[in-house]
Short mmCIF file of C-alpha atoms in Angstrom, two decimals:
data_model
loop_
_atom_site.label_atom_id
_atom_site.label_comp_id
_atom_site.label_asym_id
_atom_site.label_seq_id
_atom_site.Cartn_x
_atom_site.Cartn_y
_atom_site.Cartn_z
CA MET O 1 58.48 -53.56 27.25
CA ALA O 2 58.89 -52.75 30.93
CA GLY O 3 61.88 -50.87 32.27
CA THR O 4 63.26 -49.38 29.07
CA GLY O 5 62.08 -45.93 30.17
CA ALA O 6 64.23 -46.03 33.28
CA GLY O 7 62.13 -43.55 35.21
CA TYR O 8 61.60 -41.07 32.38
CA ASP O 9 58.44 -42.80 31.29
CA LEU O 10 56.25 -42.23 34.32
CA SER O 11 54.64 -39.03 33.17
CA VAL O 12 53.71 -37.43 29.90
CA THR O 13 55.33 -34.21 31.06
CA THR O 14 58.78 -35.73 31.32
CA PHE O 15 61.36 -35.81 28.53
CA SER O 16 64.00 -38.49 28.46
CA PRO O 17 67.65 -37.45 28.05
CA ASP O 18 67.49 -38.40 24.37
CA GLY O 19 64.51 -36.15 23.78
CA ARG O 20 61.71 -38.67 23.76
CA VAL O 21 58.39 -38.52 25.58
CA PHE O 22 57.89 -42.16 26.44
CA GLN O 23 54.26 -41.92 27.47
CA VAL O 24 53.34 -40.68 24.01
CA GLU O 25 55.35 -43.51 22.45
CA TYR O 26 53.57 -46.00 24.70
CA ALA O 27 50.28 -44.58 23.49
CA GLY O 28 51.51 -45.42 20.01
CA LYS O 29 52.03 -49.02 21.14
CA ALA O 30 48.30 -49.30 21.80
CA VAL O 31 47.82 -48.41 18.15
CA GLU O 32 50.47 -50.86 16.93
CA ASN O 33 48.85 -53.75 18.75
CA SER O 34 45.35 -53.20 17.43
CA GLY O 35 43.65 -54.66 14.37
CA THR O 36 44.77 -53.32 11.00
CA THR O 37 42.88 -50.46 9.47
CA LEU O 38 43.50 -48.82 6.16
CA ALA O 39 42.12 -46.10 3.95
CA ILE O 40 42.69 -45.30 0.27
CA CYS O 41 41.94 -42.18 -1.77
CA CYS O 42 40.62 -43.53 -5.03
CA LYS O 43 39.93 -41.57 -8.18
CA ASP O 44 36.30 -40.97 -7.21
CA GLY O 45 36.30 -41.13 -3.43
CA VAL O 46 37.68 -42.69 -0.26
CA VAL O 47 37.46 -46.30 0.93
CA PHE O 48 38.00 -47.28 4.59
CA ALA O 49 38.54 -50.79 5.88
CA ALA O 50 39.09 -52.20 9.35
CA GLU O 51 39.96 -55.63 10.72
CA LYS O 52 37.58 -55.84 13.65
CA PHE O 53 38.56 -58.62 16.05
CA LEU O 54 35.63 -60.63 17.33
CA LEU O 55 36.12 -61.08 21.06
CA SER O 56 33.28 -63.56 21.20
CA LYS O 57 31.07 -65.56 18.89
CA MET O 58 28.13 -63.97 20.63
CA LEU O 59 28.93 -60.50 19.34
CA VAL O 60 26.20 -59.15 17.07
CA PRO O 61 27.73 -58.59 13.62
CA GLY O 62 27.83 -55.00 12.49
CA THR O 63 28.21 -53.61 16.00
CA ALA O 64 31.26 -52.27 17.87
CA LYS O 65 32.20 -50.29 14.76
CA ARG O 66 35.67 -48.94 14.08
CA ILE O 67 34.70 -46.62 11.28
CA PHE O 68 32.60 -43.59 12.12
CA PRO O 69 30.95 -40.87 10.06
CA VAL O 70 32.09 -37.38 11.01
CA HIS O 71 29.88 -35.43 8.66
CA ARG O 72 28.11 -36.21 5.41
CA ARG O 73 31.30 -36.26 3.38
CA ALA O 74 33.84 -37.31 6.00
CA GLY O 75 34.54 -40.52 7.85
CA MET O 76 37.13 -41.68 10.30
CA SER O 77 38.55 -45.14 10.81
CA ILE O 78 40.31 -45.93 14.05
CA ALA O 79 43.37 -47.95 15.03
CA GLY O 80 43.93 -48.43 18.74
CA MET O 81 41.59 -47.93 21.68
CA VAL O 82 38.18 -47.34 20.18
CA ALA O 83 36.81 -46.01 23.45
CA ASP O 84 39.44 -43.25 23.34
CA ALA O 85 38.59 -42.70 19.72
CA ARG O 86 34.97 -41.90 20.48
CA GLN O 87 36.11 -38.68 22.08
CA ILE O 88 37.97 -37.76 18.95
CA VAL O 89 35.05 -38.64 16.71
CA SER O 90 32.77 -36.58 18.92
CA ARG O 91 35.19 -33.64 18.76
CA ALA O 92 35.48 -33.94 14.99
CA ARG O 93 31.70 -33.91 14.69
CA SER O 94 31.30 -30.79 16.79
CA GLU O 95 34.14 -29.02 14.98
CA ALA O 96 32.47 -29.75 11.65
CA THR O 97 29.00 -28.74 12.85
CA GLN O 98 30.19 -25.52 14.46
CA TYR O 99 32.17 -24.59 11.36
CA PHE O 100 29.08 -25.09 9.23
CA ASN O 101 26.95 -23.05 11.62
CA ALA O 102 29.43 -20.19 11.42
CA TYR O 103 30.35 -20.22 7.72
CA CYS O 104 27.45 -22.07 6.04
CA GLU O 105 30.01 -24.19 4.21
CA GLU O 106 31.34 -27.67 4.88
CA MET O 107 34.56 -27.64 6.87
CA PRO O 108 37.64 -28.07 4.64
CA SER O 109 39.31 -31.39 5.34
CA GLU O 110 42.76 -29.92 6.05
CA LEU O 111 41.29 -27.62 8.65
CA LEU O 112 39.40 -30.42 10.35
CA ALA O 113 42.52 -32.59 10.40
CA GLU O 114 44.56 -29.73 11.84
CA ARG O 115 41.99 -29.13 14.59
CA LEU O 116 42.02 -32.80 15.51
CA GLY O 117 45.81 -32.80 15.55
CA LEU O 118 45.80 -29.87 17.96
CA PHE O 119 43.16 -31.58 20.06
CA MET O 120 45.09 -34.81 20.36
CA HIS O 121 48.33 -32.94 20.95
CA ALA O 122 46.81 -30.98 23.84
CA TYR O 123 46.45 -34.22 25.78
CA THR O 124 50.19 -34.79 25.58
CA LEU O 125 51.02 -31.55 27.39
CA TYR O 126 49.54 -31.97 30.83
CA TRP O 127 50.29 -34.27 33.73
CA SER O 128 46.64 -34.61 34.67
CA VAL O 129 45.52 -36.27 31.44
CA ARG O 130 46.86 -39.05 29.30
CA PRO O 131 47.34 -39.13 25.51
CA PHE O 132 44.74 -40.83 23.32
CA GLY O 133 45.68 -44.41 22.58
CA CYS O 134 44.44 -44.31 19.01
CA THR O 135 45.25 -43.08 15.52
CA ALA O 136 42.51 -41.65 13.35
CA LEU O 137 42.42 -41.99 9.58
CA LEU O 138 40.23 -39.10 8.48
CA GLY O 139 38.98 -39.35 4.91
CA CYS O 140 36.95 -36.60 3.26
CA VAL O 141 35.51 -35.74 -0.11
CA ASP O 142 35.13 -32.07 -0.96
CA GLN O 143 31.52 -31.18 -1.60
CA GLU O 144 32.10 -29.09 -4.70
CA THR O 145 35.25 -30.46 -6.34
CA LYS O 146 34.57 -34.08 -5.29
CA LYS O 147 38.28 -34.38 -4.59
CA PRO O 148 39.10 -37.01 -1.96
CA SER O 149 41.68 -36.46 0.79
CA LEU O 150 43.04 -38.59 3.61
CA PHE O 151 44.78 -37.58 6.82
CA CYS O 152 46.40 -39.65 9.53
CA ILE O 153 46.29 -38.10 13.01
CA GLU O 154 48.57 -39.80 15.51
CA PRO O 155 48.50 -39.86 19.34
CA ASN O 156 51.33 -37.31 19.46
CA GLY O 157 49.25 -34.84 17.48
CA MET O 158 51.11 -35.14 14.17
CA VAL O 159 48.91 -34.91 11.09
CA TYR O 160 50.03 -36.44 7.81
CA LYS O 161 48.22 -36.22 4.49
CA TYR O 162 48.28 -39.47 2.56
CA GLN O 163 47.15 -40.89 -0.74
CA ALA O 164 46.64 -44.15 1.13
CA THR O 165 47.83 -45.55 4.42
CA ALA O 166 47.38 -48.27 7.00
CA GLU O 167 47.69 -48.47 10.79
CA GLY O 168 47.66 -51.22 13.37
CA LYS O 169 49.24 -54.65 13.55
CA GLY O 170 49.63 -55.35 9.88
CA LYS O 171 50.43 -51.83 8.78
CA GLN O 172 53.82 -52.51 7.23
CA ALA O 173 52.54 -55.40 5.14
CA ALA O 174 49.38 -53.49 4.30
CA LYS O 175 51.29 -50.41 3.19
CA THR O 176 53.43 -52.52 0.89
CA GLU O 177 50.33 -54.12 -0.61
CA ILE O 178 48.64 -50.73 -1.04
CA GLU O 179 51.69 -49.35 -2.84
CA LYS O 180 51.59 -52.31 -5.22
CA VAL O 181 47.88 -51.85 -5.83
CA LEU O 182 48.20 -48.12 -6.53
CA ALA O 183 51.24 -48.66 -8.75
CA ASN O 184 49.24 -51.11 -10.86
CA ASN O 185 46.00 -49.11 -10.84
CA PRO O 186 46.66 -45.38 -10.69
CA GLU O 187 43.05 -44.70 -11.78
CA LEU O 188 41.55 -47.00 -9.16
CA THR O 189 37.85 -46.40 -8.50
CA CYS O 190 36.14 -47.17 -5.19
CA GLU O 191 34.20 -50.07 -6.69
CA GLN O 192 37.44 -51.63 -7.94
CA ALA O 193 39.13 -50.94 -4.61
CA LEU O 194 36.57 -52.95 -2.61
CA MET O 195 37.93 -56.34 -3.54
CA LEU O 196 41.56 -55.20 -3.34
CA VAL O 197 41.06 -53.74 0.12
CA ALA O 198 39.33 -56.92 1.34
CA LYS O 199 42.24 -58.90 -0.06
CA ILE O 200 44.80 -56.76 1.79
CA ILE O 201 43.04 -57.08 5.12
CA HIS O 202 42.64 -60.82 4.75
CA LYS O 203 46.26 -61.16 3.67
CA VAL O 204 47.76 -59.22 6.60
CA HIS O 205 45.49 -60.89 9.15
CA ASP O 206 47.61 -62.98 11.47
CA GLU O 207 46.23 -66.51 11.83
CA LYS O 208 47.32 -66.57 15.46
CA ASP O 209 44.86 -63.75 16.19
CA LYS O 210 41.18 -64.08 16.83
CA ASP O 211 38.60 -64.25 14.11
CA PHE O 212 37.72 -60.96 12.59
CA GLU O 213 34.91 -59.17 10.83
CA LEU O 214 35.77 -56.97 7.89
CA GLU O 215 34.29 -53.52 8.17
CA ILE O 216 34.34 -51.43 4.99
CA SER O 217 32.83 -48.08 4.28
CA TRP O 218 33.24 -45.50 1.57
CA ILE O 219 32.49 -42.02 0.31
CA CYS O 220 31.95 -42.30 -3.44
CA PRO O 221 29.40 -41.85 -6.25
CA ALA O 222 27.74 -45.15 -5.32
CA SER O 223 26.89 -43.73 -1.91
CA ASN O 224 25.94 -40.39 -3.39
CA TYR O 225 29.18 -38.92 -2.05
CA GLU O 226 28.05 -39.50 1.51
CA HIS O 227 29.87 -41.63 4.04
CA ALA O 228 28.12 -44.98 4.11
CA GLN O 229 28.88 -48.55 5.02
CA VAL O 230 29.35 -50.63 1.91
CA PRO O 231 26.11 -52.58 1.30
CA ALA O 232 26.26 -56.09 2.78
CA GLU O 233 25.97 -57.93 -0.56
CA GLN O 234 28.82 -55.95 -2.11
CA ARG O 235 31.00 -56.43 0.95
CA LYS O 236 30.36 -60.18 1.02
CA ALA O 237 31.00 -60.45 -2.71
CA ALA O 238 34.28 -58.52 -2.36
CA GLU O 239 35.37 -60.71 0.55
CA ALA O 240 34.49 -63.93 -1.24
CA GLU O 241 36.38 -62.85 -4.34
CA ALA O 242 39.34 -61.73 -2.20
CA LYS O 243 39.51 -65.07 -0.37
CA ARG O 244 39.29 -66.94 -3.66
CA ILE O 245 42.19 -64.97 -5.13
CA LEU O 246 44.29 -65.36 -1.97
CA GLU O 247 43.77 -69.12 -1.96
CA ALA O 248 44.72 -69.27 -5.62
CA GLU O 249 47.86 -67.25 -4.92
CA GLN O 250 48.80 -69.51 -2.02
CA GLU O 251 48.42 -72.56 -4.22
CA ASP O 252 50.74 -70.99 -6.74
CA ASP O 253 53.44 -70.43 -4.10
CA MET Z 1 -3.89 -32.33 3.20
CA LYS Z 2 -3.58 -36.07 3.32
CA TYR Z 3 -4.32 -37.99 0.16
CA LYS Z 4 -4.46 -41.67 -0.72
CA ASP Z 5 -0.72 -42.36 -0.74
CA GLY Z 6 0.61 -39.65 1.54
CA VAL Z 7 0.38 -35.99 2.18
CA ILE Z 8 0.75 -32.75 0.20
CA LEU Z 9 1.50 -29.22 1.31
CA ALA Z 10 1.14 -26.03 -0.70
CA ALA Z 11 2.27 -22.49 0.06
CA ASP Z 12 2.60 -19.29 -1.91
CA THR Z 13 5.98 -17.78 -2.59
CA LEU Z 14 5.57 -14.43 -0.91
CA ALA Z 15 7.55 -12.94 1.98
CA SER Z 16 5.92 -9.67 2.95
CA TYR Z 17 7.51 -6.78 4.74
CA GLY Z 18 4.48 -5.51 6.59
CA SER Z 19 2.09 -4.59 3.80
CA GLU Z 20 4.80 -4.59 1.14
CA ALA Z 21 5.05 -7.68 -1.06
CA ARG Z 22 8.82 -7.62 -0.75
CA TYR Z 23 10.22 -11.01 -1.77
CA LYS Z 24 8.10 -12.82 -4.29
CA ASP Z 25 10.20 -15.90 -4.89
CA VAL Z 26 10.56 -17.43 -1.47
CA CYS Z 27 10.09 -21.13 -0.85
CA ARG Z 28 8.24 -21.49 2.44
CA LEU Z 29 8.36 -25.26 2.29
CA LYS Z 30 11.32 -27.10 3.73
CA LYS Z 31 12.34 -30.71 3.52
CA VAL Z 32 13.37 -31.94 6.99
CA GLY Z 33 15.27 -35.21 7.30
CA GLU Z 34 14.19 -37.94 4.92
CA TYR Z 35 10.41 -38.05 5.20
CA THR Z 36 9.12 -34.74 6.50
CA LEU Z 37 8.02 -31.44 5.03
CA LEU Z 38 7.71 -28.24 7.04
CA GLY Z 39 5.59 -25.37 5.81
CA GLY Z 40 5.96 -22.08 7.65
CA GLY Z 41 3.87 -18.97 7.86
CA GLY Z 42 4.49 -15.90 9.94
CA GLU Z 43 7.95 -14.58 10.79
CA LEU Z 44 10.33 -15.80 8.10
CA SER Z 45 13.48 -15.34 10.15
CA ASP Z 46 12.10 -17.62 12.87
CA PHE Z 47 11.20 -20.17 10.20
CA GLN Z 48 14.76 -20.00 8.88
CA TYR Z 49 16.18 -20.33 12.40
CA LEU Z 50 14.10 -23.39 13.16
CA SER Z 51 14.92 -24.86 9.74
CA ASP Z 52 18.64 -24.62 10.53
CA GLN Z 53 18.12 -26.25 13.93
CA LEU Z 54 16.14 -29.07 12.33
CA ASP Z 55 18.85 -29.56 9.70
CA GLU Z 56 21.38 -29.97 12.49
CA MET Z 57 19.10 -32.49 14.19
CA ALA Z 58 18.70 -34.37 10.93
CA ASP Z 59 22.48 -34.51 10.51
CA GLU Z 60 22.89 -35.91 14.03
CA ASP Z 61 20.19 -38.46 13.22
CA TRP Z 62 22.15 -39.41 10.10
CA LEU Z 63 25.40 -39.80 12.09
CA ASN Z 64 23.90 -42.68 14.06
CA GLU Z 65 24.10 -44.89 10.95
CA ASP Z 66 21.42 -47.14 12.43
CA GLY Z 67 19.29 -47.53 9.32
CA CYS Z 68 16.37 -45.52 10.66
CA PHE Z 69 15.64 -41.82 10.50
CA MET Z 70 13.28 -39.56 12.41
CA GLY Z 71 9.94 -39.13 10.69
CA PRO Z 72 7.16 -36.55 10.68
CA LYS Z 73 5.77 -37.76 14.01
CA GLU Z 74 9.09 -37.20 15.73
CA TYR Z 75 9.80 -33.85 14.12
CA SER Z 76 6.30 -32.47 14.63
CA SER Z 77 6.36 -33.51 18.27
CA TYR Z 78 9.75 -31.83 18.73
CA ILE Z 79 8.64 -28.65 16.97
CA GLY Z 80 5.48 -28.59 19.07
CA ARG Z 81 7.50 -28.81 22.27
CA VAL Z 82 9.96 -26.15 21.16
CA MET Z 83 7.15 -23.75 20.28
CA TYR Z 84 5.33 -24.29 23.54
CA ASN Z 85 8.43 -23.85 25.68
CA ARG Z 86 9.45 -20.71 23.80
CA ARG Z 87 6.02 -19.13 24.33
CA SER Z 88 6.17 -20.12 28.02
CA LYS Z 89 9.41 -18.16 28.29
CA PHE Z 90 7.75 -15.15 26.59
CA ASN Z 91 10.13 -15.51 23.66
CA PRO Z 92 8.03 -17.15 20.93
CA LEU Z 93 8.94 -18.17 17.43
CA TYR Z 94 6.24 -16.22 15.64
CA ASN Z 95 5.11 -18.86 13.18
CA GLN Z 96 2.26 -21.10 12.21
CA PHE Z 97 3.71 -24.38 10.99
CA VAL Z 98 2.26 -27.31 9.15
CA VAL Z 99 4.45 -30.37 9.61
CA VAL Z 100 3.59 -33.18 7.22
CA GLY Z 101 5.15 -36.38 6.09
CA LYS Z 102 4.95 -40.07 5.52
CA LYS Z 103 7.65 -42.41 6.75
CA LYS Z 104 7.74 -45.53 4.57
CA ASP Z 105 4.72 -47.66 5.48
CA GLU Z 106 3.53 -45.70 8.48
CA PRO Z 107 0.30 -43.76 8.03
CA ALA Z 108 0.60 -40.22 6.67
CA HIS Z 109 1.05 -37.60 9.35
CA LEU Z 110 -0.16 -34.01 9.35
CA MET Z 111 0.24 -31.65 12.25
CA TYR Z 112 -0.44 -27.98 12.85
CA VAL Z 113 1.85 -26.18 15.30
CA ASP Z 114 1.78 -22.49 16.05
CA HIS Z 115 3.51 -19.76 18.02
CA GLN Z 116 1.39 -20.39 21.09
CA GLY Z 117 2.41 -24.01 21.18
CA THR Z 118 -0.96 -25.24 19.95
CA ALA Z 119 -0.40 -28.55 18.23
CA PHE Z 120 -2.92 -30.92 16.77
CA GLU Z 121 -3.18 -33.62 14.14
CA GLU Z 122 -5.72 -33.50 11.37
CA ASN Z 123 -6.45 -34.69 7.87
CA PHE Z 124 -6.18 -31.20 6.43
CA VAL Z 125 -5.04 -27.91 7.91
CA ALA Z 126 -4.33 -24.38 6.79
CA THR Z 127 -2.67 -21.33 8.28
CA GLY Z 128 -3.41 -17.64 8.12
CA PHE Z 129 -6.10 -16.67 5.66
CA GLY Z 130 -6.13 -20.22 4.44
CA MET Z 131 -7.86 -21.10 7.69
CA HIS Z 132 -10.76 -18.82 6.89
CA LEU Z 133 -10.97 -19.17 3.13
CA GLY Z 134 -9.47 -22.58 2.46
CA ILE Z 135 -10.75 -24.81 5.26
CA PRO Z 136 -14.41 -24.54 4.20
CA LEU Z 137 -13.44 -25.64 0.69
CA LEU Z 138 -11.40 -28.49 2.12
CA ARG Z 139 -14.24 -29.56 4.36
CA ASN Z 140 -16.50 -29.82 1.36
CA SER Z 141 -14.21 -31.56 -1.05
CA TRP Z 142 -11.62 -33.55 0.92
CA ARG Z 143 -11.83 -37.33 0.88
CA ALA Z 144 -9.37 -39.77 2.40
CA ASP Z 145 -8.84 -41.60 -0.89
CA MET Z 146 -8.08 -38.62 -3.09
CA SER Z 147 -5.52 -39.16 -5.79
CA LEU Z 148 -2.43 -36.99 -5.98
CA ASP Z 149 -3.82 -34.95 -8.88
CA GLU Z 150 -7.13 -34.38 -7.11
CA ALA Z 151 -5.34 -33.27 -3.98
CA LYS Z 152 -3.07 -30.92 -5.95
CA ALA Z 153 -6.09 -29.47 -7.75
CA LEU Z 154 -7.90 -28.87 -4.47
CA ALA Z 155 -4.86 -27.24 -2.88
CA THR Z 156 -4.37 -25.04 -5.93
CA LYS Z 157 -8.03 -24.03 -5.85
CA CYS Z 158 -7.79 -23.05 -2.17
CA LEU Z 159 -4.73 -20.93 -2.83
CA GLU Z 160 -6.41 -19.33 -5.83
CA VAL Z 161 -9.31 -18.29 -3.63
CA CYS Z 162 -6.83 -16.97 -1.09
CA PHE Z 163 -5.10 -14.95 -3.81
CA TYR Z 164 -8.39 -13.45 -4.97
CA ARG Z 165 -9.61 -12.51 -1.52
CA ASP Z 166 -6.51 -11.98 0.65
CA CYS Z 167 -4.75 -8.71 -0.10
CA ARG Z 168 -1.46 -10.08 1.21
CA ALA Z 169 -1.32 -13.26 -0.87
CA TYR Z 170 0.51 -14.05 -4.10
CA CYS Z 171 -0.18 -15.93 -7.31
CA LYS Z 172 2.80 -18.27 -7.41
CA ILE Z 173 2.88 -21.40 -5.28
CA HIS Z 174 5.00 -24.38 -4.37
CA ILE Z 175 3.46 -27.80 -3.87
CA GLY Z 176 5.33 -30.36 -1.77
CA VAL Z 177 4.50 -34.07 -1.86
CA CYS Z 178 5.44 -36.73 0.71
CA ASN Z 179 4.61 -40.22 -0.48
CA GLY Z 180 6.55 -42.44 1.91
CA THR Z 181 9.64 -42.81 -0.23
CA SER Z 182 10.62 -39.27 -1.06
CA VAL Z 183 9.83 -35.65 -0.37
CA ASP Z 184 9.56 -33.49 -3.49
CA ILE Z 185 9.01 -29.76 -3.58
CA SER Z 186 7.82 -28.60 -6.98
CA ALA Z 187 9.17 -25.71 -9.02
CA PRO Z 188 7.12 -22.52 -8.58
CA ILE Z 189 3.67 -22.90 -10.16
CA PRO Z 190 1.88 -19.77 -11.34
CA LEU Z 191 -1.78 -19.65 -10.41
CA ASN Z 192 -4.48 -18.85 -12.89
CA HIS Z 193 -6.39 -15.71 -12.05
CA PHE Z 194 -9.09 -14.04 -14.02
CA TRP Z 195 -9.85 -10.36 -13.86
CA GLY Z 196 -12.21 -10.07 -16.79
CA HIS Z 197 -15.31 -10.12 -14.66
CA GLY Z 198 -18.08 -7.80 -15.71
CA ALA Z 199 -17.94 -6.06 -12.36
CA TRP Z 200 -14.34 -5.04 -13.12
CA THR Z 201 -14.58 -4.26 -16.78
CA GLU Z 202 -18.00 -2.70 -17.33
CA LYS Z 203 -18.22 1.00 -17.01
CA ARG Z 204 -20.48 1.74 -14.08
CA LEU Z 205 -19.96 5.45 -13.86
CA GLU Z 206 -21.27 7.87 -16.45
CA ASP Z 207 -18.71 10.35 -17.73
CA ASP Z 208 -18.20 13.38 -15.52
CA ASP Z 209 -20.03 11.80 -12.66
CA PRO Z 210 -17.88 12.61 -9.66
CA THR Z 211 -19.72 10.40 -7.21
CA ALA Z 212 -18.42 7.03 -6.22
CA THR Z 213 -20.07 3.77 -7.15
CA TRP Z 214 -21.03 2.99 -3.62
#
């Protein structure tokens, strides 16, 4: 990885002759090397999942989260440097709160995503700061229409609206799996998605990596359309079922 | 007032504009967070302002996702501090608040906070005319082991007396109940009031008598 920039990669304010800003691309590398995270817009809400690497057996389960609530009906799951991401989560929270204070209405998801895109992009313009080394998957459910939406905000400030997407190490494999799932189940509900999402994360997990804890949260009727971590029993049941199916599939191969 | 399983709060539905009974369908009770009920008398705009601030605090509490929420003790303490510091800056929120609630298995909590920053805990409190007309009734009839219906009946009776004797009161009320698991504010309840007393209906003056009755 060293040396390919040939001197054009020393500062975020420098373009290379072929029009690339290497520092921003390097920030993207931090995302590519992190644990997989994915999010899916289901018929009745949004499901987030993250492969949280356990650096030590002594880590208390349920801590060092990668999925954060932004406001009642919005959550954000992070790929990349979570410490960087906390700034973005904090910014998203204040944007949403200030919007509500001004307009007495929950912030529309597209607007929030756009603001975050501008925020992240601003850090790619100046020599004195560095870009965020993380990608945020922002999932929201509209308060009135109950329509789910999902946005991916990258370190370069680009914002993409997705039906479902994945980021991190296993993103290519995960995206393929998600496309298969959605092709088979166009009317997928969040409850149905739980097991499928657990299966995808377990499947794309690289055995060479450390052990991981599956973090899932959702915004759906079961959580009263509020962002909430999936209850422990449901998560464990989904994981157990996912592992069972994966083992069965491996035996078939 | 506190009752056996929690705490209730009752308020009438009037927002006056000086002496004018301007808005007669106002809910002066507000659910704060998960376990707390705030009842406000005095300046309605200040009550609304504080309500919005408390809603923001409750949302930040919710963002922590740590499985525990602030309860009536926390909110009443915060409100008490805010009120005292505002009065010390000569910019008070002109309200008398009753902050009640019950957080799960903790004991029921009832606190009075006012625009001067006075804050105290009690088993039953009242604001405004309720202090003068209602507290004596509460002192006579309140018991720690009252059932919900008894407590509601006592609160209703106090507000009925207030409606009879306070020119600036109203005959529709809300009753809010905090029982440790939920906070429920009732639909507006009309009070019974009787005006068929002899003193009102009997003719005291003879015809053509121009003098007053007193």
